[in-house]
mmCIF file with all atom_site columns, C-alpha atoms in Angstrom:
data_model
loop_
_atom_site.group_PDB
_atom_site.id
_atom_site.type_symbol
_atom_site.label_atom_id
_atom_site.label_alt_id
_atom_site.label_comp_id
_atom_site.label_asym_id
_atom_site.label_entity_id
_atom_site.label_seq_id
_atom_site.pdbx_PDB_ins_code
_atom_site.Cartn_x
_atom_site.Cartn_y
_atom_site.Cartn_z
_atom_site.occupancy
_atom_site.B_iso_or_equiv
_atom_site.pdbx_formal_charge
_atom_site.auth_seq_id
_atom_site.auth_comp_id
_atom_site.auth_asym_id
_atom_site.auth_atom_id
_atom_site.pdbx_PDB_model_num
ATOM 1   C CA . UNK Q 1 1   ? -15.646 74.958 151.626 1.00 50.00 ? 1   UNK Q CA 1
ATOM 2   C CA . UNK Q 1 2   ? -15.594 77.638 148.971 1.00 50.00 ? 2   UNK Q CA 1
ATOM 3   C CA . UNK Q 1 3   ? -11.955 78.446 149.747 1.00 51.00 ? 3   UNK Q CA 1
ATOM 4   C CA . UNK Q 1 4   ? -10.978 74.785 149.517 1.00 48.00 ? 4   UNK Q CA 1
ATOM 5   C CA . UNK Q 1 5   ? -12.650 74.437 146.102 1.00 51.00 ? 5   UNK Q CA 1
ATOM 6   C CA . UNK Q 1 6   ? -10.851 77.583 144.849 1.00 48.00 ? 6   UNK Q CA 1
ATOM 7   C CA . UNK Q 1 7   ? -7.484  76.238 145.922 1.00 52.00 ? 7   UNK Q CA 1
ATOM 8   C CA . UNK Q 1 8   ? -8.291  72.924 144.219 1.00 51.00 ? 8   UNK Q CA 1
ATOM 9   C CA . UNK Q 1 9   ? -9.190  74.670 140.972 1.00 53.00 ? 9   UNK Q CA 1
ATOM 10  C CA . UNK Q 1 10  ? -5.938  76.718 141.116 1.00 54.00 ? 10  UNK Q CA 1
ATOM 11  C CA . UNK Q 1 11  ? -3.923  73.561 141.658 1.00 52.00 ? 11  UNK Q CA 1
ATOM 12  C CA . UNK Q 1 12  ? -5.668  71.849 138.775 1.00 54.00 ? 12  UNK Q CA 1
ATOM 13  C CA . UNK Q 1 13  ? -4.910  74.781 136.499 1.00 56.00 ? 13  UNK Q CA 1
ATOM 14  C CA . UNK Q 1 14  ? -1.265  74.968 137.573 1.00 58.00 ? 14  UNK Q CA 1
ATOM 15  C CA . UNK Q 1 15  ? -0.496  71.310 136.846 1.00 77.00 ? 15  UNK Q CA 1
ATOM 16  C CA . UNK Q 1 16  ? -0.838  71.474 133.023 1.00 73.00 ? 16  UNK Q CA 1
ATOM 17  C CA . UNK Q 1 17  ? 1.254   74.654 132.957 1.00 69.00 ? 17  UNK Q CA 1
ATOM 18  C CA . UNK Q 1 18  ? 3.933   73.004 135.068 1.00 65.00 ? 18  UNK Q CA 1
ATOM 19  C CA . UNK Q 1 19  ? 3.973   69.968 132.781 1.00 66.00 ? 19  UNK Q CA 1
ATOM 20  C CA . UNK Q 1 20  ? 4.224   72.194 129.693 1.00 62.00 ? 20  UNK Q CA 1
ATOM 21  C CA . UNK Q 1 21  ? 7.139   74.138 131.144 1.00 69.00 ? 21  UNK Q CA 1
ATOM 22  C CA . UNK Q 1 22  ? 8.903   70.945 132.154 1.00 63.00 ? 22  UNK Q CA 1
ATOM 23  C CA . UNK Q 1 23  ? 8.476   69.399 128.708 1.00 61.00 ? 23  UNK Q CA 1
ATOM 24  C CA . UNK Q 1 24  ? 9.688   72.622 127.062 1.00 63.00 ? 24  UNK Q CA 1
ATOM 25  C CA . UNK Q 1 25  ? 12.803  72.716 129.209 1.00 61.00 ? 25  UNK Q CA 1
ATOM 26  C CA . UNK Q 1 26  ? 13.501  69.064 128.462 1.00 61.00 ? 26  UNK Q CA 1
ATOM 27  C CA . UNK Q 1 27  ? 13.088  69.704 124.734 1.00 57.00 ? 27  UNK Q CA 1
ATOM 28  C CA . UNK Q 1 28  ? 15.491  72.664 124.882 1.00 58.00 ? 28  UNK Q CA 1
ATOM 29  C CA . UNK Q 1 29  ? 18.028  70.598 126.778 1.00 58.00 ? 29  UNK Q CA 1
ATOM 30  C CA . UNK Q 1 30  ? 17.862  67.835 124.173 1.00 55.00 ? 30  UNK Q CA 1
ATOM 31  C CA . UNK Q 1 31  ? 18.132  70.401 121.377 1.00 55.00 ? 31  UNK Q CA 1
ATOM 32  C CA . UNK Q 1 32  ? 21.231  71.947 122.945 1.00 54.00 ? 32  UNK Q CA 1
ATOM 33  C CA . UNK Q 1 33  ? 22.697  68.476 123.366 1.00 52.00 ? 33  UNK Q CA 1
ATOM 34  C CA . UNK Q 1 34  ? 22.054  67.714 119.686 1.00 55.00 ? 34  UNK Q CA 1
ATOM 35  C CA . UNK Q 1 35  ? 23.690  70.961 118.605 1.00 54.00 ? 35  UNK Q CA 1
ATOM 36  C CA . UNK Q 1 36  ? 26.638  70.286 120.877 1.00 57.00 ? 36  UNK Q CA 1
ATOM 37  C CA . UNK Q 1 37  ? 26.981  66.758 119.532 1.00 56.00 ? 37  UNK Q CA 1
ATOM 38  C CA . UNK Q 1 38  ? 26.991  68.043 115.951 1.00 57.00 ? 38  UNK Q CA 1
ATOM 39  C CA . UNK Q 1 39  ? 29.516  70.719 116.874 1.00 58.00 ? 39  UNK Q CA 1
ATOM 40  C CA . UNK Q 1 40  ? 31.782  68.174 118.508 1.00 62.00 ? 40  UNK Q CA 1
ATOM 41  C CA . UNK Q 1 41  ? 31.664  66.034 115.361 1.00 67.00 ? 41  UNK Q CA 1
ATOM 42  C CA . UNK Q 1 42  ? 32.565  69.043 113.198 1.00 84.00 ? 42  UNK Q CA 1
ATOM 43  C CA . UNK Q 1 43  ? 35.399  70.010 115.534 1.00 85.00 ? 43  UNK Q CA 1
ATOM 44  C CA . UNK Q 1 44  ? 36.733  66.475 115.410 1.00 89.00 ? 44  UNK Q CA 1
ATOM 45  C CA . UNK Q 1 45  ? 36.648  66.516 111.619 1.00 90.00 ? 45  UNK Q CA 1
ATOM 46  C CA . UNK Q 1 46  ? 38.495  69.841 111.534 1.00 93.00 ? 46  UNK Q CA 1
ATOM 47  C CA . UNK Q 1 47  ? 41.171  68.522 113.878 1.00 93.00 ? 47  UNK Q CA 1
ATOM 48  C CA . UNK Q 1 48  ? 41.586  65.499 111.618 1.00 95.00 ? 48  UNK Q CA 1
ATOM 49  C CA . UNK Q 1 49  ? 41.869  67.756 108.543 1.00 97.00 ? 49  UNK Q CA 1
ATOM 50  C CA . UNK Q 1 50  ? 44.483  69.925 110.248 1.00 97.00 ? 50  UNK Q CA 1
ATOM 51  C CA . UNK Q 1 51  ? 46.552  66.901 111.252 1.00 97.00 ? 51  UNK Q CA 1
ATOM 52  C CA . UNK Q 1 52  ? 46.276  65.366 107.780 1.00 98.00 ? 52  UNK Q CA 1
ATOM 53  C CA . UNK Q 1 53  ? 47.328  68.555 105.974 1.00 98.00 ? 53  UNK Q CA 1
ATOM 54  C CA . UNK Q 1 54  ? 50.285  69.085 108.300 1.00 98.00 ? 54  UNK Q CA 1
ATOM 55  C CA . UNK Q 1 55  ? 51.332  65.465 107.846 1.00 98.00 ? 55  UNK Q CA 1
ATOM 56  C CA . UNK Q 1 56  ? 51.211  65.743 104.039 1.00 98.00 ? 56  UNK Q CA 1
ATOM 57  C CA . UNK Q 1 57  ? 53.324  68.900 104.003 1.00 97.00 ? 57  UNK Q CA 1
ATOM 58  C CA . UNK Q 1 58  ? 55.792  67.500 106.542 1.00 97.00 ? 58  UNK Q CA 1
ATOM 59  C CA . UNK Q 1 59  ? 56.163  64.247 104.587 1.00 97.00 ? 59  UNK Q CA 1
ATOM 60  C CA . UNK Q 1 60  ? 56.857  66.167 101.376 1.00 97.00 ? 60  UNK Q CA 1
ATOM 61  C CA . UNK Q 1 61  ? 59.425  68.354 103.147 1.00 97.00 ? 61  UNK Q CA 1
ATOM 62  C CA . UNK Q 1 62  ? 61.246  65.534 104.912 1.00 96.00 ? 62  UNK Q CA 1
ATOM 63  C CA . UNK Q 1 63  ? 61.520  63.408 101.750 1.00 95.00 ? 63  UNK Q CA 1
ATOM 64  C CA . UNK Q 1 64  ? 63.263  66.187 99.836  1.00 95.00 ? 64  UNK Q CA 1
ATOM 65  C CA . UNK Q 1 65  ? 66.877  65.241 99.016  1.00 94.00 ? 65  UNK Q CA 1
ATOM 66  C CA . UNK Q 1 66  ? 69.122  68.283 99.301  1.00 93.00 ? 66  UNK Q CA 1
ATOM 67  C CA . UNK Q 1 67  ? 72.055  66.297 97.941  1.00 90.00 ? 67  UNK Q CA 1
ATOM 68  C CA . UNK Q 1 68  ? 70.542  66.361 94.457  1.00 90.00 ? 68  UNK Q CA 1
ATOM 69  C CA . UNK Q 1 69  ? 70.613  70.158 94.201  1.00 90.00 ? 69  UNK Q CA 1
ATOM 70  C CA . UNK Q 1 70  ? 73.130  72.224 92.298  1.00 85.00 ? 70  UNK Q CA 1
ATOM 71  C CA . UNK Q 1 71  ? 73.653  75.953 92.789  1.00 82.00 ? 71  UNK Q CA 1
ATOM 72  C CA . UNK Q 1 72  ? 70.612  77.115 90.754  1.00 90.00 ? 72  UNK Q CA 1
ATOM 73  C CA . UNK Q 1 73  ? 68.549  74.370 92.404  1.00 93.00 ? 73  UNK Q CA 1
ATOM 74  C CA . UNK Q 1 74  ? 69.243  75.842 95.842  1.00 93.00 ? 74  UNK Q CA 1
ATOM 75  C CA . UNK Q 1 75  ? 68.091  79.236 94.613  1.00 93.00 ? 75  UNK Q CA 1
ATOM 76  C CA . UNK Q 1 76  ? 64.912  77.720 93.185  1.00 93.00 ? 76  UNK Q CA 1
ATOM 77  C CA . UNK Q 1 77  ? 64.212  75.868 96.424  1.00 94.00 ? 77  UNK Q CA 1
ATOM 78  C CA . UNK Q 1 78  ? 64.485  78.914 98.678  1.00 93.00 ? 78  UNK Q CA 1
ATOM 79  C CA . UNK Q 1 79  ? 62.868  81.139 96.069  1.00 91.00 ? 79  UNK Q CA 1
ATOM 80  C CA . UNK Q 1 80  ? 59.697  79.056 96.096  1.00 89.00 ? 80  UNK Q CA 1
ATOM 81  C CA . UNK Q 1 81  ? 60.098  77.720 92.554  1.00 89.00 ? 81  UNK Q CA 1
ATOM 82  C CA . UNK Q 1 82  ? 60.892  74.154 93.594  1.00 88.00 ? 82  UNK Q CA 1
ATOM 83  C CA . UNK Q 1 83  ? 58.690  71.859 95.667  1.00 90.00 ? 83  UNK Q CA 1
ATOM 84  C CA . UNK Q 1 84  ? 58.907  68.351 97.062  1.00 90.00 ? 84  UNK Q CA 1
ATOM 85  C CA . UNK Q 1 85  ? 57.192  65.077 96.323  1.00 91.00 ? 85  UNK Q CA 1
ATOM 86  C CA . UNK Q 1 86  ? 53.639  64.010 97.092  1.00 95.00 ? 86  UNK Q CA 1
ATOM 87  C CA . UNK Q 1 87  ? 52.926  63.582 100.807 1.00 95.00 ? 87  UNK Q CA 1
ATOM 88  C CA . UNK Q 1 88  ? 49.287  62.507 100.703 1.00 97.00 ? 88  UNK Q CA 1
ATOM 89  C CA . UNK Q 1 89  ? 50.035  58.989 101.948 1.00 96.00 ? 89  UNK Q CA 1
ATOM 90  C CA . UNK Q 1 90  ? 50.815  60.490 105.346 1.00 97.00 ? 90  UNK Q CA 1
ATOM 91  C CA . UNK Q 1 91  ? 47.564  62.478 105.219 1.00 97.00 ? 91  UNK Q CA 1
ATOM 92  C CA . UNK Q 1 92  ? 45.519  59.253 105.026 1.00 97.00 ? 92  UNK Q CA 1
ATOM 93  C CA . UNK Q 1 93  ? 47.375  57.814 108.023 1.00 96.00 ? 93  UNK Q CA 1
ATOM 94  C CA . UNK Q 1 94  ? 46.843  60.842 110.248 1.00 96.00 ? 94  UNK Q CA 1
ATOM 95  C CA . UNK Q 1 95  ? 43.224  61.314 109.229 1.00 96.00 ? 95  UNK Q CA 1
ATOM 96  C CA . UNK Q 1 96  ? 42.458  57.700 110.148 1.00 95.00 ? 96  UNK Q CA 1
ATOM 97  C CA . UNK Q 1 97  ? 44.171  58.143 113.511 1.00 95.00 ? 97  UNK Q CA 1
ATOM 98  C CA . UNK Q 1 98  ? 41.793  61.048 114.195 1.00 93.00 ? 98  UNK Q CA 1
ATOM 99  C CA . UNK Q 1 99  ? 38.576  59.280 113.228 1.00 92.00 ? 99  UNK Q CA 1
ATOM 100 C CA . UNK Q 1 100 ? 38.235  60.502 109.642 1.00 95.00 ? 100 UNK Q CA 1
ATOM 101 C CA . UNK Q 1 101 ? 38.912  59.468 106.064 1.00 95.00 ? 101 UNK Q CA 1
ATOM 102 C CA . UNK Q 1 102 ? 40.512  61.590 103.340 1.00 97.00 ? 102 UNK Q CA 1
ATOM 103 C CA . UNK Q 1 103 ? 38.089  62.692 100.621 1.00 96.00 ? 103 UNK Q CA 1
ATOM 104 C CA . UNK Q 1 104 ? 40.577  64.827 98.682  1.00 97.00 ? 104 UNK Q CA 1
ATOM 105 C CA . UNK Q 1 105 ? 44.295  65.547 98.966  1.00 97.00 ? 105 UNK Q CA 1
ATOM 106 C CA . UNK Q 1 106 ? 46.560  67.362 96.565  1.00 96.00 ? 106 UNK Q CA 1
ATOM 107 C CA . UNK Q 1 107 ? 49.384  69.854 96.117  1.00 96.00 ? 107 UNK Q CA 1
ATOM 108 C CA . UNK Q 1 108 ? 48.303  73.487 96.048  1.00 95.00 ? 108 UNK Q CA 1
ATOM 109 C CA . UNK Q 1 109 ? 49.550  74.208 92.562  1.00 89.00 ? 109 UNK Q CA 1
ATOM 110 C CA . UNK Q 1 110 ? 49.380  77.984 93.070  1.00 91.00 ? 110 UNK Q CA 1
ATOM 111 C CA . UNK Q 1 111 ? 53.072  78.680 93.545  1.00 90.00 ? 111 UNK Q CA 1
ATOM 112 C CA . UNK Q 1 112 ? 53.106  77.630 97.180  1.00 94.00 ? 112 UNK Q CA 1
ATOM 113 C CA . UNK Q 1 113 ? 54.675  74.433 98.467  1.00 96.00 ? 113 UNK Q CA 1
ATOM 114 C CA . UNK Q 1 114 ? 51.860  72.801 100.388 1.00 97.00 ? 114 UNK Q CA 1
ATOM 115 C CA . UNK Q 1 115 ? 48.798  70.573 100.416 1.00 98.00 ? 115 UNK Q CA 1
ATOM 116 C CA . UNK Q 1 116 ? 45.055  70.981 100.781 1.00 98.00 ? 116 UNK Q CA 1
ATOM 117 C CA . UNK Q 1 117 ? 43.201  68.081 102.427 1.00 98.00 ? 117 UNK Q CA 1
ATOM 118 C CA . UNK Q 1 118 ? 39.477  67.440 102.861 1.00 97.00 ? 118 UNK Q CA 1
ATOM 119 C CA . UNK Q 1 119 ? 38.309  64.777 105.294 1.00 97.00 ? 119 UNK Q CA 1
ATOM 120 C CA . UNK Q 1 120 ? 35.000  63.186 106.311 1.00 94.00 ? 120 UNK Q CA 1
ATOM 121 C CA . UNK Q 1 121 ? 34.255  61.934 109.788 1.00 92.00 ? 121 UNK Q CA 1
ATOM 122 C CA . UNK Q 1 122 ? 33.986  58.159 110.032 1.00 89.00 ? 122 UNK Q CA 1
ATOM 123 C CA . UNK Q 1 123 ? 31.190  58.287 112.610 1.00 85.00 ? 123 UNK Q CA 1
ATOM 124 C CA . UNK Q 1 124 ? 27.961  60.203 111.915 1.00 80.00 ? 124 UNK Q CA 1
ATOM 125 C CA . UNK Q 1 125 ? 26.489  62.732 114.303 1.00 64.00 ? 125 UNK Q CA 1
ATOM 126 C CA . UNK Q 1 126 ? 24.125  60.025 115.601 1.00 56.00 ? 126 UNK Q CA 1
ATOM 127 C CA . UNK Q 1 127 ? 20.515  59.889 116.741 1.00 50.00 ? 127 UNK Q CA 1
ATOM 128 C CA . UNK Q 1 128 ? 19.193  63.151 118.144 1.00 49.00 ? 128 UNK Q CA 1
ATOM 129 C CA . UNK Q 1 129 ? 15.841  64.896 118.321 1.00 45.00 ? 129 UNK Q CA 1
ATOM 130 C CA . UNK Q 1 130 ? 16.827  66.730 115.138 1.00 50.00 ? 130 UNK Q CA 1
ATOM 131 C CA . UNK Q 1 131 ? 15.701  64.766 112.084 1.00 51.00 ? 131 UNK Q CA 1
ATOM 132 C CA . UNK Q 1 132 ? 18.326  63.354 109.697 1.00 53.00 ? 132 UNK Q CA 1
ATOM 133 C CA . UNK Q 1 133 ? 21.335  63.623 111.962 1.00 52.00 ? 133 UNK Q CA 1
ATOM 134 C CA . UNK Q 1 134 ? 21.710  59.870 112.375 1.00 57.00 ? 134 UNK Q CA 1
ATOM 135 C CA . UNK Q 1 135 ? 23.311  59.577 108.918 1.00 63.00 ? 135 UNK Q CA 1
ATOM 136 C CA . UNK Q 1 136 ? 25.141  62.898 108.688 1.00 80.00 ? 136 UNK Q CA 1
ATOM 137 C CA . UNK Q 1 137 ? 28.943  62.979 108.588 1.00 83.00 ? 137 UNK Q CA 1
ATOM 138 C CA . UNK Q 1 138 ? 31.016  66.081 109.175 1.00 88.00 ? 138 UNK Q CA 1
ATOM 139 C CA . UNK Q 1 139 ? 33.470  67.329 106.554 1.00 91.00 ? 139 UNK Q CA 1
ATOM 140 C CA . UNK Q 1 140 ? 36.362  69.748 106.948 1.00 94.00 ? 140 UNK Q CA 1
ATOM 141 C CA . UNK Q 1 141 ? 39.226  71.131 104.861 1.00 97.00 ? 141 UNK Q CA 1
ATOM 142 C CA . UNK Q 1 142 ? 42.684  72.332 105.894 1.00 97.00 ? 142 UNK Q CA 1
ATOM 143 C CA . UNK Q 1 143 ? 45.714  73.718 104.077 1.00 98.00 ? 143 UNK Q CA 1
ATOM 144 C CA . UNK Q 1 144 ? 49.331  73.436 105.199 1.00 98.00 ? 144 UNK Q CA 1
ATOM 145 C CA . UNK Q 1 145 ? 52.379  75.026 103.589 1.00 97.00 ? 145 UNK Q CA 1
ATOM 146 C CA . UNK Q 1 146 ? 56.154  74.574 103.736 1.00 97.00 ? 146 UNK Q CA 1
ATOM 147 C CA . UNK Q 1 147 ? 57.967  77.858 104.379 1.00 96.00 ? 147 UNK Q CA 1
ATOM 148 C CA . UNK Q 1 148 ? 61.713  78.607 104.442 1.00 95.00 ? 148 UNK Q CA 1
ATOM 149 C CA . UNK Q 1 149 ? 63.338  79.554 107.703 1.00 94.00 ? 149 UNK Q CA 1
ATOM 150 C CA . UNK Q 1 150 ? 66.461  80.799 105.885 1.00 94.00 ? 150 UNK Q CA 1
ATOM 151 C CA . UNK Q 1 151 ? 67.585  82.782 102.864 1.00 94.00 ? 151 UNK Q CA 1
ATOM 152 C CA . UNK Q 1 152 ? 70.136  81.411 100.393 1.00 93.00 ? 152 UNK Q CA 1
ATOM 153 C CA . UNK Q 1 153 ? 73.130  83.165 98.848  1.00 92.00 ? 153 UNK Q CA 1
ATOM 154 C CA . UNK Q 1 154 ? 74.891  81.404 95.990  1.00 91.00 ? 154 UNK Q CA 1
ATOM 155 C CA . UNK Q 1 155 ? 78.646  80.886 96.060  1.00 86.00 ? 155 UNK Q CA 1
ATOM 156 C CA . UNK Q 1 156 ? 80.695  83.305 93.963  1.00 80.00 ? 156 UNK Q CA 1
ATOM 157 C CA . UNK Q 1 157 ? 81.443  80.658 91.343  1.00 61.00 ? 157 UNK Q CA 1
ATOM 158 C CA . UNK Q 1 158 ? 77.692  80.036 90.947  1.00 50.00 ? 158 UNK Q CA 1
ATOM 159 C CA . UNK Q 1 159 ? 76.794  83.671 90.205  1.00 50.00 ? 159 UNK Q CA 1
ATOM 160 C CA . UNK Q 1 160 ? 75.177  83.859 86.750  1.00 52.00 ? 160 UNK Q CA 1
ATOM 161 C CA . UNK Q 1 161 ? 77.235  85.477 83.974  1.00 51.00 ? 161 UNK Q CA 1
ATOM 162 C CA . UNK Q 1 162 ? 74.975  88.535 83.828  1.00 51.00 ? 162 UNK Q CA 1
ATOM 163 C CA . UNK Q 1 163 ? 75.882  89.311 87.445  1.00 50.00 ? 163 UNK Q CA 1
ATOM 164 C CA . UNK Q 1 164 ? 79.628  89.505 86.730  1.00 48.00 ? 164 UNK Q CA 1
ATOM 165 C CA . UNK Q 1 165 ? 80.771  93.165 87.049  1.00 51.00 ? 165 UNK Q CA 1
ATOM 166 C CA . UNK Q 1 166 ? 81.568  95.089 83.905  1.00 55.00 ? 166 UNK Q CA 1
ATOM 167 C CA . UNK Q 1 167 ? 85.093  94.443 82.719  1.00 52.00 ? 167 UNK Q CA 1
ATOM 168 C CA . UNK Q 1 168 ? 85.222  91.007 84.324  1.00 52.00 ? 168 UNK Q CA 1
ATOM 169 C CA . UNK Q 1 169 ? 86.097  87.942 82.318  1.00 54.00 ? 169 UNK Q CA 1
ATOM 170 C CA . UNK Q 1 170 ? 84.143  84.841 83.359  1.00 46.00 ? 170 UNK Q CA 1
ATOM 171 C CA . UNK Q 1 171 ? 86.628  82.614 81.489  1.00 50.00 ? 171 UNK Q CA 1
ATOM 172 C CA . UNK Q 1 172 ? 89.623  83.808 83.490  1.00 49.00 ? 172 UNK Q CA 1
ATOM 173 C CA . UNK Q 1 173 ? 90.678  81.834 86.557  1.00 44.00 ? 173 UNK Q CA 1
ATOM 174 C CA . UNK Q 1 174 ? 92.818  83.033 89.382  1.00 43.00 ? 174 UNK Q CA 1
ATOM 175 C CA . UNK Q 1 175 ? 96.012  81.118 90.051  1.00 46.00 ? 175 UNK Q CA 1
ATOM 176 C CA . UNK Q 1 176 ? 94.765  79.973 93.447  1.00 49.00 ? 176 UNK Q CA 1
ATOM 177 C CA . UNK Q 1 177 ? 91.450  78.627 92.119  1.00 48.00 ? 177 UNK Q CA 1
ATOM 178 C CA . UNK Q 1 178 ? 90.584  75.555 90.087  1.00 46.00 ? 178 UNK Q CA 1
ATOM 179 C CA . UNK Q 1 179 ? 88.835  76.305 86.758  1.00 49.00 ? 179 UNK Q CA 1
ATOM 180 C CA . UNK Q 1 180 ? 85.046  76.149 86.950  1.00 46.00 ? 180 UNK Q CA 1
ATOM 181 C CA . UNK Q 1 181 ? 84.907  73.012 84.801  1.00 44.00 ? 181 UNK Q CA 1
ATOM 182 C CA . UNK Q 1 182 ? 87.423  71.109 86.893  1.00 48.00 ? 182 UNK Q CA 1
ATOM 183 C CA . UNK Q 1 183 ? 86.875  69.402 90.217  1.00 47.00 ? 183 UNK Q CA 1
ATOM 184 C CA . UNK Q 1 184 ? 88.858  70.676 93.215  1.00 51.00 ? 184 UNK Q CA 1
ATOM 185 C CA . UNK Q 1 185 ? 92.189  68.944 93.615  1.00 50.00 ? 185 UNK Q CA 1
ATOM 186 C CA . UNK Q 1 186 ? 91.244  67.563 97.028  1.00 56.00 ? 186 UNK Q CA 1
ATOM 187 C CA . UNK Q 1 187 ? 88.219  65.769 95.542  1.00 59.00 ? 187 UNK Q CA 1
ATOM 188 C CA . UNK Q 1 188 ? 85.770  67.725 97.700  1.00 69.00 ? 188 UNK Q CA 1
ATOM 189 C CA . UNK Q 1 189 ? 82.647  69.144 96.082  1.00 77.00 ? 189 UNK Q CA 1
ATOM 190 C CA . UNK Q 1 190 ? 82.507  72.946 96.289  1.00 86.00 ? 190 UNK Q CA 1
ATOM 191 C CA . UNK Q 1 191 ? 79.948  74.586 98.526  1.00 88.00 ? 191 UNK Q CA 1
ATOM 192 C CA . UNK Q 1 192 ? 76.851  75.753 96.627  1.00 90.00 ? 192 UNK Q CA 1
ATOM 193 C CA . UNK Q 1 193 ? 76.619  78.815 98.842  1.00 91.00 ? 193 UNK Q CA 1
ATOM 194 C CA . UNK Q 1 194 ? 75.565  79.940 102.302 1.00 93.00 ? 194 UNK Q CA 1
ATOM 195 C CA . UNK Q 1 195 ? 72.397  80.304 104.356 1.00 94.00 ? 195 UNK Q CA 1
ATOM 196 C CA . UNK Q 1 196 ? 71.214  83.066 106.627 1.00 94.00 ? 196 UNK Q CA 1
ATOM 197 C CA . UNK Q 1 197 ? 68.834  81.587 109.183 1.00 91.00 ? 197 UNK Q CA 1
ATOM 198 C CA . UNK Q 1 198 ? 67.419  84.382 111.329 1.00 85.00 ? 198 UNK Q CA 1
ATOM 199 C CA . UNK Q 1 199 ? 70.798  86.080 111.555 1.00 85.00 ? 199 UNK Q CA 1
ATOM 200 C CA . UNK Q 1 200 ? 72.859  82.886 111.828 1.00 89.00 ? 200 UNK Q CA 1
ATOM 201 C CA . UNK Q 1 201 ? 75.216  82.378 108.884 1.00 91.00 ? 201 UNK Q CA 1
ATOM 202 C CA . UNK Q 1 202 ? 75.926  78.869 107.642 1.00 89.00 ? 202 UNK Q CA 1
ATOM 203 C CA . UNK Q 1 203 ? 78.281  77.844 104.831 1.00 92.00 ? 203 UNK Q CA 1
ATOM 204 C CA . UNK Q 1 204 ? 76.830  74.763 103.153 1.00 92.00 ? 204 UNK Q CA 1
ATOM 205 C CA . UNK Q 1 205 ? 79.004  71.664 103.163 1.00 92.00 ? 205 UNK Q CA 1
ATOM 206 C CA . UNK Q 1 206 ? 77.916  69.222 100.418 1.00 89.00 ? 206 UNK Q CA 1
ATOM 207 C CA . UNK Q 1 207 ? 79.123  66.326 102.595 1.00 89.00 ? 207 UNK Q CA 1
ATOM 208 C CA . UNK Q 1 208 ? 77.267  67.462 105.706 1.00 92.00 ? 208 UNK Q CA 1
ATOM 209 C CA . UNK Q 1 209 ? 74.006  69.103 104.685 1.00 92.00 ? 209 UNK Q CA 1
ATOM 210 C CA . UNK Q 1 210 ? 71.503  70.244 107.347 1.00 92.00 ? 210 UNK Q CA 1
ATOM 211 C CA . UNK Q 1 211 ? 68.140  68.593 107.943 1.00 94.00 ? 211 UNK Q CA 1
ATOM 212 C CA . UNK Q 1 212 ? 65.169  69.906 106.007 1.00 95.00 ? 212 UNK Q CA 1
ATOM 213 C CA . UNK Q 1 213 ? 63.292  70.422 109.285 1.00 94.00 ? 213 UNK Q CA 1
ATOM 214 C CA . UNK Q 1 214 ? 65.885  72.994 110.275 1.00 92.00 ? 214 UNK Q CA 1
ATOM 215 C CA . UNK Q 1 215 ? 65.587  74.874 106.991 1.00 95.00 ? 215 UNK Q CA 1
ATOM 216 C CA . UNK Q 1 216 ? 61.822  74.754 106.405 1.00 96.00 ? 216 UNK Q CA 1
ATOM 217 C CA . UNK Q 1 217 ? 58.843  74.942 108.745 1.00 97.00 ? 217 UNK Q CA 1
ATOM 218 C CA . UNK Q 1 218 ? 55.359  73.529 108.205 1.00 97.00 ? 218 UNK Q CA 1
ATOM 219 C CA . UNK Q 1 219 ? 52.294  75.485 109.265 1.00 97.00 ? 219 UNK Q CA 1
ATOM 220 C CA . UNK Q 1 220 ? 48.554  75.703 108.674 1.00 97.00 ? 220 UNK Q CA 1
ATOM 221 C CA . UNK Q 1 221 ? 47.296  78.573 106.571 1.00 96.00 ? 221 UNK Q CA 1
ATOM 222 C CA . UNK Q 1 222 ? 44.069  79.981 105.215 1.00 87.00 ? 222 UNK Q CA 1
ATOM 223 C CA . UNK Q 1 223 ? 43.030  79.020 101.694 1.00 73.00 ? 223 UNK Q CA 1
#
C-alpha cells in the first residue's frame, strides 16, 4: 500500500509540471506566430515600396521625349544633369496593387534621377498575444534610380567652340557641308551624335530614335 501511495503522490506532483510545460510551449508557439505575422506584414510593405519606387522611376523614364532634345540636351541627359517628369502617379497604382498606400513620394533631388517612396500597409498586423498589434500598420521606404546604359558623343558640328583645335575657324564651312545655321538641303535633321551602348555603336537618327527603355535602366538602390 505504501508503494501505491508513493506512486500516486508522484503522479499528482507531475501533473502540474506537465500542465505548466504545456502552457509554456503553447505560449511560445503563439509568440512565434505573432512575430512571424508581424514580419510578414513588414515584408509585404517592403515589397509594395519596392514596386512603387520602381514604377515611379520607370514612368518618369518612359514619358521622357527624346525628340525634344538638341545636342547639348543629349549631353545633359546622359551626363545626369537632366531628369524626367514626375512618376508618382504610377507609384500609387502599384502600391495599391500590393496592399499598401503611398505616404510619401518624390524625386530624389540630390543629382540622381530617381524617386523615393514610403508606403503603409493597408491591413494591420492583427490580433495576437502581443498587446497593441491589432492596430499597427507596417511602413517601408524604397528608392529607385534611372541609370544610363550608354554613353553619348556629340556630333562634330555640336562640339562647343572651346573644343575647336587651335587655328580652326568655327565660322568657316567646307564646300561639302551646309553652314551650321542652315538646314540640310534634303530637309533631314542632322544627327545630334552617337551612342556607345556596352560596345555597340549607334548613330542617332532624329527620325528614328531608340526607346528610352533601351537607353536607361531602372533599379533599386540604397538611400
